[in-house]
C-alpha positions in Angstrom: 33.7 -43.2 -108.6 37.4 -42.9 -106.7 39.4 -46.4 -107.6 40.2 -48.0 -104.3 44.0 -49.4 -104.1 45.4 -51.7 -101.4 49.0 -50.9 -100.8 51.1 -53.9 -99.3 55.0 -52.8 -98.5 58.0 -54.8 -98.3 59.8 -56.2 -95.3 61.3 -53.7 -93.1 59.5 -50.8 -94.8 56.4 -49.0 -94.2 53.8 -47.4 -96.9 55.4 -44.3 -96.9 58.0 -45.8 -99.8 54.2 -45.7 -102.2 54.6 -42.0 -101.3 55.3 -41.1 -104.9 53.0 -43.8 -106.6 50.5 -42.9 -104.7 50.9 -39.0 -105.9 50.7 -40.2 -109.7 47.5 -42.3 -109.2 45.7 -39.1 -108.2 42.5 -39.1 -106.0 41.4 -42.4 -104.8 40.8 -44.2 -102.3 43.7 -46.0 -100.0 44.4 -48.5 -97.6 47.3 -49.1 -96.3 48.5 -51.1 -93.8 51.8 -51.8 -92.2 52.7 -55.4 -90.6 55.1 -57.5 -89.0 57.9 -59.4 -90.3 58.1 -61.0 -86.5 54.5 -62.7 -87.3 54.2 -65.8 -89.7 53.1 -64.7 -93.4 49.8 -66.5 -93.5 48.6 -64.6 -90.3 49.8 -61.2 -92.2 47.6 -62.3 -95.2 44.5 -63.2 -93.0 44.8 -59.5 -91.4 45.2 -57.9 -94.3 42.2 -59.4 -95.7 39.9 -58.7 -93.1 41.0 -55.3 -93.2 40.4 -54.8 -97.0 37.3 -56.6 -96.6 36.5 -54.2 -93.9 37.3 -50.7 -95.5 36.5 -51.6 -99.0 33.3 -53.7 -98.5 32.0 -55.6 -101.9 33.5 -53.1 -103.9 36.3 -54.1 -106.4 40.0 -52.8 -105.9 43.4 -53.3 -106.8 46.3 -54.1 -105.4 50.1 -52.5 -105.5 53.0 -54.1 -103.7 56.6 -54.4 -103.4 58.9 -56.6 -102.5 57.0 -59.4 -99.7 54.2 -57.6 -100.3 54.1 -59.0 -103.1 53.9 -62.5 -102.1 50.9 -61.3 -100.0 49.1 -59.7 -102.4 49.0 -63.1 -104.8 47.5 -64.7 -102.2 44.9 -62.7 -101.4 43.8 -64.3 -104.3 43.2 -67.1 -102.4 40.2 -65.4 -100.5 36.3 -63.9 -102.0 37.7 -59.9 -102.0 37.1 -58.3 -105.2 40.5 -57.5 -106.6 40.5 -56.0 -110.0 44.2 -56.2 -110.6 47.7 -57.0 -109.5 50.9 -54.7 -108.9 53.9 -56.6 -107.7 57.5 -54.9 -107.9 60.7 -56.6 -107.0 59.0 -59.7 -105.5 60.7 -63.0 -105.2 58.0 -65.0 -106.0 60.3 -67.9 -106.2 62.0 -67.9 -102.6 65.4 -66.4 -101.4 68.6 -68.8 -101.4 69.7 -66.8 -99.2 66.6 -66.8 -97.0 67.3 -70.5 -97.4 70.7 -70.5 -96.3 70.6 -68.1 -93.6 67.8 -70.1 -92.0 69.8 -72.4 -90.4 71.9 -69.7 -89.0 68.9 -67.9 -87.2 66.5 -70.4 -87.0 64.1 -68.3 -85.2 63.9 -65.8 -87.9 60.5 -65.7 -89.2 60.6 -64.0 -92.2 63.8 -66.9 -93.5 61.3 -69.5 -92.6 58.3 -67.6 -94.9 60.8 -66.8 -97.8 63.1 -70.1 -98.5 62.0 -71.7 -102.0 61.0 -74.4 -100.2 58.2 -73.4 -97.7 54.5 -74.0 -97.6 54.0 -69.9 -98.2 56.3 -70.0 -101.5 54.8 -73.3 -102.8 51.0 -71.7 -102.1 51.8 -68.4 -103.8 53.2 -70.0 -106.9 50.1 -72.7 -106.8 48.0 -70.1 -107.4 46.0 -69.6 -110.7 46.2 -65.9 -111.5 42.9 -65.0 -113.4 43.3 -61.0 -112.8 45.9 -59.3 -114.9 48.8 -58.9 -113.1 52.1 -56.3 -113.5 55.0 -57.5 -112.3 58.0 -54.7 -112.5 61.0 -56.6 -112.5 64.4 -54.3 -110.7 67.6 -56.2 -112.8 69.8 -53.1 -110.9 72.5 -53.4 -108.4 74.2 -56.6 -108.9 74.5 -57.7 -105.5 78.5 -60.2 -105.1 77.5 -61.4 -101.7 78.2 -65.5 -101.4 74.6 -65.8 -100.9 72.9 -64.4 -104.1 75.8 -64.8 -107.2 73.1 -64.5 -110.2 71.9 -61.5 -111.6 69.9 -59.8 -108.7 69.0 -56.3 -108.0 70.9 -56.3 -104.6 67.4 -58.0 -102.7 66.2 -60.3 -104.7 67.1 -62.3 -107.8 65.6 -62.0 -111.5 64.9 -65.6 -111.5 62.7 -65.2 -108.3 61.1 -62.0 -109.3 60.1 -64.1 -112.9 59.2 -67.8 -111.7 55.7 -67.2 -112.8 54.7 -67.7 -116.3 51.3 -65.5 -116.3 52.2 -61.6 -115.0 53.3 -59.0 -118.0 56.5 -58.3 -117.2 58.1 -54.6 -117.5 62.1 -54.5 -116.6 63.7 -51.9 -115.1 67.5 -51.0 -114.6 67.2 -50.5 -111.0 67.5 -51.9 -107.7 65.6 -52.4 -104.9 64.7 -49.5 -103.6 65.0 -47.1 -106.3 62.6 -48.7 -108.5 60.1 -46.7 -105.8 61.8 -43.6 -106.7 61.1 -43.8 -110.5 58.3 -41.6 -112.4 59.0 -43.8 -115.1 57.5 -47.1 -113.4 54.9 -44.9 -111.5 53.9 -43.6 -114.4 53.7 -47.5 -116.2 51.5 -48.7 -113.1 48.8 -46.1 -113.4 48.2 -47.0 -117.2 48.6 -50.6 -116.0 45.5 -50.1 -113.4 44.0 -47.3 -115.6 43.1 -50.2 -117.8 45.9 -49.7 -120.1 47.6 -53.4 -120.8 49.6 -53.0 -123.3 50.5 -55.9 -125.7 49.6 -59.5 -124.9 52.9 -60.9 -125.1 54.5 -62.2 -122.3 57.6 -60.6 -121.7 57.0 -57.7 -123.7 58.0 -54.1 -122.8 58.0 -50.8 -124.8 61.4 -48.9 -125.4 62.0 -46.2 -123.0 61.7 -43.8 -125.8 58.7 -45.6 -126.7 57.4 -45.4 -123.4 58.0 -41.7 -123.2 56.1 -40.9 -126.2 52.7 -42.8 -125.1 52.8 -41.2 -121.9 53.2 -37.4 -123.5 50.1 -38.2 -125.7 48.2 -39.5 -122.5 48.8 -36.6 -120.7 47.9 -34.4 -123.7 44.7 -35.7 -124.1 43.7 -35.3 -120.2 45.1 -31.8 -120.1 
């Protein structure tokens, strides 16, 4: 039976940036939706839901999301779908400062309202009891000076925001934003991640790079 995988992107993007996650997960079974930033998060999650609902039915699936997406796809925990497990990358779980600052200078800006620490959809999100396994790949590349985000940060978001939660297995990468879409490395990590494969059950943990590079050449061995 093909896995089914619900892929949520992050603001301003579309789910062409899954485009090479999507090639390492093989055959299986996709949705993915686009949405608008313009539109308040909540009302993004409630689509999305009724669209997974929808195309997957009662069947179980999983989840992988970057950035916003993110946020989304913890609380579709919220809701009855069947989710299996939980990719987030680069998501500031925890709020933007920035977002916070830059409210008051466009007021009408929906997505500062959704993403300030201190709004209802960033107080729900970290509410939330997490009891699927959840990845969360943490970008620590780019090291972004503006006034606005002076902690490390991987020119989006900032580490403390991507780590708020206590629950997800980390896995950190040296890379920002964007590229951490671009990297086999981290494609490869999420398809053992929803292949089954967790890894070690303490928090924090992540295997060397060379490490890393030697489980995956015996994986691929044995499948060959």
């Amino acid at each position: 039976m093909k896995k089914n995988i619900l892929y949520i992107h992050g603001a301003n993007m579309s789910p062409v940036s899954f485009t090479l996650i999507q090639t390492t997960m093989g055959s299986h079974n996709v949705v993915a939706p686009e949405y608008s930033i313009e539109k308040p998060l909540d009302k993004n999650v409630k689509r999305i839901a009724r669209l997974a609902r929808k195309e997957f039915k009662d069947q179980p699936f999983d989840i992988v999301s970057h950035s916003l997406g993110g946020i989304i796809a913890i609380l579709l925990l919220r809701t009855r779908l069947h989710i299996d497990r939980i990719v987030t990358i680069s998501t500031p779980l925890g709020g933007s400062e920035a977002a916070a600052s830059l409210r008051f200078m466009y007021p009408n800006y929906q997505l500062y309202k959704d993403i300030n620490p201190s709004s209802d959809i960033i107080k729900k999100a970290n509410n939330i009891k997490l009891k699927v396994p959840v990845l969360s790949i943490i970008t620590t590349g780019g090291n972004s000076t503006i006034p606005f985000m002076k902690e490390d940060n991987d020119t989006i978001v900032t580490v403390a925001s991507q780590t708020v939660s206590d629950n997800p297995e980390f896995h950190y990468v040296d890379l920002n934003h964007f590229e951490v879409l671009l990297s086999v490395e981290v494609a490869d990590k999420i398809k053992l991640f929803l292949d089954g494969e967790n890894g070690r059950k303490r928090r924090n943990y992540m295997l060397p790079n060379n490490t890393m590079k030697d489980l995956l050449s015996r994986v691929r061995s044995f499948v060959k």
